[in-house]
């Protein structure tokens, strides 16, 4: 492939190297670092003049530093007379910070204390614990009737990407898909669904008898899409009132005596997986698998997973997973590098990207 350059930021160079190998090209050379005052330093070693540049940077690790580094990389390519600049963000930074999602996020020590307590102390005679976290997890009320307003930082990042000089964006499984509409440049929203389906078929014994479970109503569309493609049953975990004074998590669907597959777009604090796996275990699921597109694993997430009844947790490598796997033997990795490499090839040659996600019913 001529007139194409693939560059990487500091967030996930291992993924970028795999993508370059799948394309059959060498990863572009650039020097990344910090000045003595901690300002980001970017120096591109290869010529990008009149070339199509793909910059791979995921919203993980030191997110703020990586975002600024991405802006500087884009600007450096623009100043280097690049013909076209495409930003590839397997995990789009700040896409989780919509107004509603921020209200449901709590300090990590509070999450760890209450979820770990729920996993260790619950029994068959008690409903799931309903402390301040569980209530906040379901929905937080405002104080004194005043509606608290939150900044939409993802929208700001979208505007800054365009101001830096990006011509095209490739993002995978946005947590809040509405952010796609805030761009005035072309956006290709891609999905890890084909890779997830392949992993289910190859790694889950007896997957044809499994039940796909959405841990909340917001993820039902994602779960039912995979259900339809694999011809599996569907179940939903939802909020319900207990005694009219408190709330608990209930299950709609039947999982007794069958494997259960929890599908979510992101595992951050691990609270959703911890609570959902406990519900499924109470309802008689034999093996419980959790699959997420993005495995962030912040705070006590890995400890929660280790203590939970989950058999295995699979995430894509949109975020580096090596360190997490060393601390949690239940983790599995779904490689998305070949898929992203194929998408880059198709966009470079002007071919259809949507066709890549058309499911073949004969598979």
PDB file of N, CA and C in Angstrom, residues 142-210:
ATOM      1  N   UNK A 142     -31.959  14.455  42.315  1.00  0.00           N
ATOM      2  CA  UNK A 142     -31.342  15.751  42.534  1.00  0.00           C
ATOM      3  C   UNK A 142     -31.668  16.257  43.927  1.00  0.00           C
ATOM      4  N   UNK A 143     -30.874  17.180  44.430  1.00  0.00           N
ATOM      5  CA  UNK A 143     -31.065  17.734  45.760  1.00  0.00           C
ATOM      6  C   UNK A 143     -31.945  18.971  45.697  1.00  0.00           C
ATOM      7  N   UNK A 144     -32.958  18.993  46.580  1.00  0.00           N
ATOM      8  CA  UNK A 144     -33.784  20.178  46.723  1.00  0.00           C
ATOM      9  C   UNK A 144     -34.537  20.573  45.479  1.00  0.00           C
ATOM     10  N   UNK A 145     -34.791  19.631  44.566  1.00  0.00           N
ATOM     11  CA  UNK A 145     -35.553  19.937  43.370  1.00  0.00           C
ATOM     12  C   UNK A 145     -34.747  20.622  42.291  1.00  0.00           C
ATOM     13  N   UNK A 146     -33.450  20.897  42.535  1.00  0.00           N
ATOM     14  CA  UNK A 146     -32.629  21.568  41.528  1.00  0.00           C
ATOM     15  C   UNK A 146     -31.963  20.538  40.635  1.00  0.00           C
ATOM     16  N   UNK A 147     -32.098  20.703  39.359  1.00  0.00           N
ATOM     17  CA  UNK A 147     -31.485  19.785  38.409  1.00  0.00           C
ATOM     18  C   UNK A 147     -30.024  20.147  38.211  1.00  0.00           C
ATOM     19  N   UNK A 148     -29.158  19.208  38.530  1.00  0.00           N
ATOM     20  CA  UNK A 148     -27.732  19.466  38.424  1.00  0.00           C
ATOM     21  C   UNK A 148     -27.273  19.293  36.978  1.00  0.00           C
ATOM     22  N   UNK A 149     -26.562  20.285  36.469  1.00  0.00           N
ATOM     23  CA  UNK A 149     -26.101  20.249  35.085  1.00  0.00           C
ATOM     24  C   UNK A 149     -24.652  19.812  35.028  1.00  0.00           C
ATOM     25  N   UNK A 150     -24.342  18.984  34.051  1.00  0.00           N
ATOM     26  CA  UNK A 150     -22.986  18.472  33.880  1.00  0.00           C
ATOM     27  C   UNK A 150     -22.449  18.871  32.509  1.00  0.00           C
ATOM     28  N   UNK A 151     -21.137  19.096  32.470  1.00  0.00           N
ATOM     29  CA  UNK A 151     -20.500  19.419  31.192  1.00  0.00           C
ATOM     30  C   UNK A 151     -20.473  18.193  30.300  1.00  0.00           C
ATOM     31  N   UNK A 152     -20.679  18.404  29.017  1.00  0.00           N
ATOM     32  CA  UNK A 152     -20.579  17.306  28.045  1.00  0.00           C
ATOM     33  C   UNK A 152     -19.186  17.363  27.415  1.00  0.00           C
ATOM     34  N   UNK A 153     -18.227  16.763  28.112  1.00  0.00           N
ATOM     35  CA  UNK A 153     -16.833  16.878  27.685  1.00  0.00           C
ATOM     36  C   UNK A 153     -16.584  16.167  26.363  1.00  0.00           C
ATOM     37  N   UNK A 154     -17.339  15.114  26.067  1.00  0.00           N
ATOM     38  CA  UNK A 154     -17.155  14.419  24.798  1.00  0.00           C
ATOM     39  C   UNK A 154     -17.437  15.315  23.608  1.00  0.00           C
ATOM     40  N   UNK A 155     -18.415  16.207  23.749  1.00  0.00           N
ATOM     41  CA  UNK A 155     -18.726  17.158  22.677  1.00  0.00           C
ATOM     42  C   UNK A 155     -17.556  18.105  22.458  1.00  0.00           C
ATOM     43  N   UNK A 156     -16.940  18.536  23.554  1.00  0.00           N
ATOM     44  CA  UNK A 156     -15.779  19.419  23.459  1.00  0.00           C
ATOM     45  C   UNK A 156     -14.625  18.724  22.736  1.00  0.00           C
ATOM     46  N   UNK A 157     -14.381  17.456  23.072  1.00  0.00           N
ATOM     47  CA  UNK A 157     -13.318  16.700  22.413  1.00  0.00           C
ATOM     48  C   UNK A 157     -13.592  16.576  20.916  1.00  0.00           C
ATOM     49  N   UNK A 158     -14.857  16.369  20.550  1.00  0.00           N
ATOM     50  CA  UNK A 158     -15.224  16.283  19.133  1.00  0.00           C
ATOM     51  C   UNK A 158     -14.876  17.568  18.400  1.00  0.00           C
ATOM     52  N   UNK A 159     -15.197  18.697  19.018  1.00  0.00           N
ATOM     53  CA  UNK A 159     -14.896  19.989  18.381  1.00  0.00           C
ATOM     54  C   UNK A 159     -13.386  20.223  18.283  1.00  0.00           C
ATOM     55  N   UNK A 160     -12.650  19.834  19.320  1.00  0.00           N
ATOM     56  CA  UNK A 160     -11.204  20.051  19.316  1.00  0.00           C
ATOM     57  C   UNK A 160     -10.511  19.170  18.276  1.00  0.00           C
ATOM     58  N   UNK A 161     -11.013  17.950  18.071  1.00  0.00           N
ATOM     59  CA  UNK A 161     -10.436  17.087  17.035  1.00  0.00           C
ATOM     60  C   UNK A 161     -10.542  17.739  15.659  1.00  0.00           C
ATOM     61  N   UNK A 162     -11.681  18.335  15.399  1.00  0.00           N
ATOM     62  CA  UNK A 162     -11.866  18.995  14.110  1.00  0.00           C
ATOM     63  C   UNK A 162     -11.014  20.254  14.005  1.00  0.00           C
ATOM     64  N   UNK A 163     -10.917  20.999  15.111  1.00  0.00           N
ATOM     65  CA  UNK A 163     -10.100  22.206  15.099  1.00  0.00           C
ATOM     66  C   UNK A 163      -8.624  21.887  14.907  1.00  0.00           C
ATOM     67  N   UNK A 164      -8.180  20.731  15.409  1.00  0.00           N
ATOM     68  CA  UNK A 164      -6.778  20.345  15.249  1.00  0.00           C
ATOM     69  C   UNK A 164      -6.436  19.995  13.808  1.00  0.00           C
ATOM     70  N   UNK A 165      -7.469  19.586  13.033  1.00  0.00           N
ATOM     71  CA  UNK A 165      -7.232  19.316  11.618  1.00  0.00           C
ATOM     72  C   UNK A 165      -7.591  17.927  11.148  1.00  0.00           C
ATOM     73  N   UNK A 166      -8.328  17.151  11.945  1.00  0.00           N
ATOM     74  CA  UNK A 166      -8.728  15.807  11.526  1.00  0.00           C
ATOM     75  C   UNK A 166      -9.753  15.890  10.399  1.00  0.00           C
ATOM     76  N   UNK A 167      -9.626  15.003   9.410  1.00  0.00           N
ATOM     77  CA  UNK A 167     -10.549  14.957   8.271  1.00  0.00           C
ATOM     78  C   UNK A 167     -11.572  13.833   8.389  1.00  0.00           C
ATOM     79  N   UNK A 168     -11.308  12.857   9.240  1.00  0.00           N
ATOM     80  CA  UNK A 168     -12.130  11.651   9.277  1.00  0.00           C
ATOM     81  C   UNK A 168     -11.905  10.966  10.623  1.00  0.00           C
ATOM     82  N   UNK A 169     -12.944  10.370  11.169  1.00  0.00           N
ATOM     83  CA  UNK A 169     -12.833   9.671  12.445  1.00  0.00           C
ATOM     84  C   UNK A 169     -13.362   8.249  12.308  1.00  0.00           C
ATOM     85  N   UNK A 170     -12.623   7.298  12.886  1.00  0.00           N
ATOM     86  CA  UNK A 170     -13.084   5.920  13.019  1.00  0.00           C
ATOM     87  C   UNK A 170     -13.141   5.610  14.508  1.00  0.00           C
ATOM     88  N   UNK A 171     -14.319   5.326  15.020  1.00  0.00           N
ATOM     89  CA  UNK A 171     -14.506   5.039  16.446  1.00  0.00           C
ATOM     90  C   UNK A 171     -15.274   3.739  16.597  1.00  0.00           C
ATOM     91  N   UNK A 172     -15.014   3.022  17.683  1.00  0.00           N
ATOM     92  CA  UNK A 172     -15.633   1.715  17.874  1.00  0.00           C
ATOM     93  C   UNK A 172     -16.575   1.733  19.076  1.00  0.00           C
ATOM     94  N   UNK A 173     -17.824   1.354  18.845  1.00  0.00           N
ATOM     95  CA  UNK A 173     -18.819   1.160  19.897  1.00  0.00           C
ATOM     96  C   UNK A 173     -18.824   2.317  20.894  1.00  0.00           C
ATOM     97  N   UNK A 174     -19.248   3.487  20.423  1.00  0.00           N
ATOM     98  CA  UNK A 174     -19.354   4.642  21.313  1.00  0.00           C
ATOM     99  C   UNK A 174     -20.299   4.341  22.468  1.00  0.00           C
ATOM    100  N   UNK A 175     -19.892   4.711  23.689  1.00  0.00           N
ATOM    101  CA  UNK A 175     -20.756   4.494  24.852  1.00  0.00           C
ATOM    102  C   UNK A 175     -22.042   5.306  24.714  1.00  0.00           C
ATOM    103  N   UNK A 176     -21.916   6.530  24.227  1.00  0.00           N
ATOM    104  CA  UNK A 176     -23.080   7.380  23.949  1.00  0.00           C
ATOM    105  C   UNK A 176     -23.075   7.706  22.462  1.00  0.00           C
ATOM    106  N   UNK A 177     -23.820   6.967  21.652  1.00  0.00           N
ATOM    107  CA  UNK A 177     -23.746   7.121  20.187  1.00  0.00           C
ATOM    108  C   UNK A 177     -24.128   8.506  19.688  1.00  0.00           C
ATOM    109  N   UNK A 178     -24.802   9.328  20.529  1.00  0.00           N
ATOM    110  CA  UNK A 178     -25.207  10.642  20.040  1.00  0.00           C
ATOM    111  C   UNK A 178     -24.013  11.529  19.703  1.00  0.00           C
ATOM    112  N   UNK A 179     -22.824  11.197  20.241  1.00  0.00           N
ATOM    113  CA  UNK A 179     -21.656  12.022  19.959  1.00  0.00           C
ATOM    114  C   UNK A 179     -21.285  11.999  18.490  1.00  0.00           C
ATOM    115  N   UNK A 180     -21.679  10.974  17.774  1.00  0.00           N
ATOM    116  CA  UNK A 180     -21.405  10.906  16.343  1.00  0.00           C
ATOM    117  C   UNK A 180     -22.013  12.098  15.616  1.00  0.00           C
ATOM    118  N   UNK A 181     -23.121  12.592  16.124  1.00  0.00           N
ATOM    119  CA  UNK A 181     -23.794  13.713  15.476  1.00  0.00           C
ATOM    120  C   UNK A 181     -23.166  15.059  15.724  1.00  0.00           C
ATOM    121  N   UNK A 182     -22.169  15.133  16.630  1.00  0.00           N
ATOM    122  CA  UNK A 182     -21.539  16.415  16.931  1.00  0.00           C
ATOM    123  C   UNK A 182     -20.366  16.721  16.007  1.00  0.00           C
ATOM    124  N   UNK A 183     -20.061  15.793  15.099  1.00  0.00           N
ATOM    125  CA  UNK A 183     -18.951  16.000  14.168  1.00  0.00           C
ATOM    126  C   UNK A 183     -19.458  16.559  12.845  1.00  0.00           C
ATOM    127  N   UNK A 184     -18.680  17.428  12.245  1.00  0.00           N
ATOM    128  CA  UNK A 184     -18.962  17.917  10.902  1.00  0.00           C
ATOM    129  C   UNK A 184     -18.080  17.234   9.869  1.00  0.00           C
ATOM    130  N   UNK A 185     -17.226  16.331  10.331  1.00  0.00           N
ATOM    131  CA  UNK A 185     -16.397  15.533   9.436  1.00  0.00           C
ATOM    132  C   UNK A 185     -16.995  14.127   9.361  1.00  0.00           C
ATOM    133  N   UNK A 186     -16.650  13.341   8.332  1.00  0.00           N
ATOM    134  CA  UNK A 186     -17.184  11.965   8.243  1.00  0.00           C
ATOM    135  C   UNK A 186     -16.763  11.127   9.445  1.00  0.00           C
ATOM    136  N   UNK A 187     -17.691  10.342   9.960  1.00  0.00           N
ATOM    137  CA  UNK A 187     -17.427   9.443  11.091  1.00  0.00           C
ATOM    138  C   UNK A 187     -17.851   8.034  10.703  1.00  0.00           C
ATOM    139  N   UNK A 188     -16.932   7.088  10.806  1.00  0.00           N
ATOM    140  CA  UNK A 188     -17.252   5.678  10.615  1.00  0.00           C
ATOM    141  C   UNK A 188     -17.330   5.042  11.997  1.00  0.00           C
ATOM    142  N   UNK A 189     -18.542   4.700  12.423  1.00  0.00           N
ATOM    143  CA  UNK A 189     -18.739   4.034  13.700  1.00  0.00           C
ATOM    144  C   UNK A 189     -18.729   2.532  13.454  1.00  0.00           C
ATOM    145  N   UNK A 190     -17.720   1.868  13.986  1.00  0.00           N
ATOM    146  CA  UNK A 190     -17.553   0.434  13.750  1.00  0.00           C
ATOM    147  C   UNK A 190     -17.916  -0.341  15.021  1.00  0.00           C
ATOM    148  N   UNK A 191     -18.065  -1.653  14.877  1.00  0.00           N
ATOM    149  CA  UNK A 191     -18.570  -2.466  15.984  1.00  0.00           C
ATOM    150  C   UNK A 191     -17.698  -3.704  16.164  1.00  0.00           C
ATOM    151  N   UNK A 192     -17.566  -4.103  17.420  1.00  0.00           N
ATOM    152  CA  UNK A 192     -16.811  -5.311  17.746  1.00  0.00           C
ATOM    153  C   UNK A 192     -17.680  -6.562  17.662  1.00  0.00           C
ATOM    154  N   UNK A 193     -18.923  -6.414  17.247  1.00  0.00           N
ATOM    155  CA  UNK A 193     -19.865  -7.527  17.246  1.00  0.00           C
ATOM    156  C   UNK A 193     -19.364  -8.749  16.473  1.00  0.00           C
ATOM    157  N   UNK A 194     -18.808  -8.605  15.255  1.00  0.00           N
ATOM    158  CA  UNK A 194     -18.331  -9.810  14.554  1.00  0.00           C
ATOM    159  C   UNK A 194     -17.251 -10.562  15.334  1.00  0.00           C
ATOM    160  N   UNK A 195     -16.347  -9.827  15.984  1.00  0.00           N
ATOM    161  CA  UNK A 195     -15.291 -10.461  16.772  1.00  0.00           C
ATOM    162  C   UNK A 195     -15.864 -11.137  18.013  1.00  0.00           C
ATOM    163  N   UNK A 196     -16.885 -10.511  18.619  1.00  0.00           N
ATOM    164  CA  UNK A 196     -17.523 -11.089  19.799  1.00  0.00           C
ATOM    165  C   UNK A 196     -18.250 -12.384  19.440  1.00  0.00           C
ATOM    166  N   UNK A 197     -18.966 -12.363  18.313  1.00  0.00           N
ATOM    167  CA  UNK A 197     -19.679 -13.570  17.873  1.00  0.00           C
ATOM    168  C   UNK A 197     -18.695 -14.709  17.614  1.00  0.00           C
ATOM    169  N   UNK A 198     -17.586 -14.401  16.980  1.00  0.00           N
ATOM    170  CA  UNK A 198     -16.577 -15.422  16.715  1.00  0.00           C
ATOM    171  C   UNK A 198     -16.014 -15.980  18.019  1.00  0.00           C
ATOM    172  N   UNK A 199     -15.798 -15.120  19.027  1.00  0.00           N
ATOM    173  CA  UNK A 199     -15.270 -15.578  20.314  1.00  0.00           C
ATOM    174  C   UNK A 199     -16.282 -16.482  21.019  1.00  0.00           C
ATOM    175  N   UNK A 200     -17.552 -16.122  20.968  1.00  0.00           N
ATOM    176  CA  UNK A 200     -18.587 -16.946  21.603  1.00  0.00           C
ATOM    177  C   UNK A 200     -18.597 -18.339  20.994  1.00  0.00           C
ATOM    178  N   UNK A 201     -18.529 -18.406  19.688  1.00  0.00           N
ATOM    179  CA  UNK A 201     -18.575 -19.699  19.008  1.00  0.00           C
ATOM    180  C   UNK A 201     -17.367 -20.573  19.315  1.00  0.00           C
ATOM    181  N   UNK A 202     -16.226 -19.965  19.491  1.00  0.00           N
ATOM    182  CA  UNK A 202     -14.995 -20.743  19.644  1.00  0.00           C
ATOM    183  C   UNK A 202     -14.599 -20.996  21.092  1.00  0.00           C
ATOM    184  N   UNK A 203     -15.055 -20.148  22.036  1.00  0.00           N
ATOM    185  CA  UNK A 203     -14.537 -20.224  23.396  1.00  0.00           C
ATOM    186  C   UNK A 203     -15.558 -20.629  24.450  1.00  0.00           C
ATOM    187  N   UNK A 204     -16.852 -20.618  24.147  1.00  0.00           N
ATOM    188  CA  UNK A 204     -17.862 -20.955  25.151  1.00  0.00           C
ATOM    189  C   UNK A 204     -18.438 -22.334  24.851  1.00  0.00           C
ATOM    190  N   UNK A 205     -18.158 -23.319  25.700  1.00  0.00           N
ATOM    191  CA  UNK A 205     -18.716 -24.660  25.480  1.00  0.00           C
ATOM    192  C   UNK A 205     -20.244 -24.628  25.602  1.00  0.00           C
ATOM    193  N   UNK A 206     -20.908 -25.298  24.694  1.00  0.00           N
ATOM    194  CA  UNK A 206     -22.364 -25.352  24.744  1.00  0.00           C
ATOM    195  C   UNK A 206     -23.038 -24.013  24.538  1.00  0.00           C
ATOM    196  N   UNK A 207     -22.456 -23.176  23.684  1.00  0.00           N
ATOM    197  CA  UNK A 207     -23.000 -21.830  23.492  1.00  0.00           C
ATOM    198  C   UNK A 207     -24.387 -21.842  22.856  1.00  0.00           C
ATOM    199  N   UNK A 208     -24.732 -22.910  22.174  1.00  0.00           N
ATOM    200  CA  UNK A 208     -26.046 -22.971  21.529  1.00  0.00           C
ATOM    201  C   UNK A 208     -27.181 -23.053  22.551  1.00  0.00           C
ATOM    202  N   UNK A 209     -26.881 -23.462  23.785  1.00  0.00           N
ATOM    203  CA  UNK A 209     -27.889 -23.512  24.843  1.00  0.00           C
ATOM    204  C   UNK A 209     -27.832 -22.281  25.746  1.00  0.00           C
ATOM    205  N   UNK A 210     -26.948 -21.342  25.447  1.00  0.00           N
ATOM    206  CA  UNK A 210     -26.742 -20.191  26.323  1.00  0.00           C
ATOM    207  C   UNK A 210     -27.863 -19.164  26.186  1.00  0.00           C
TER     208      UNK A 210
END
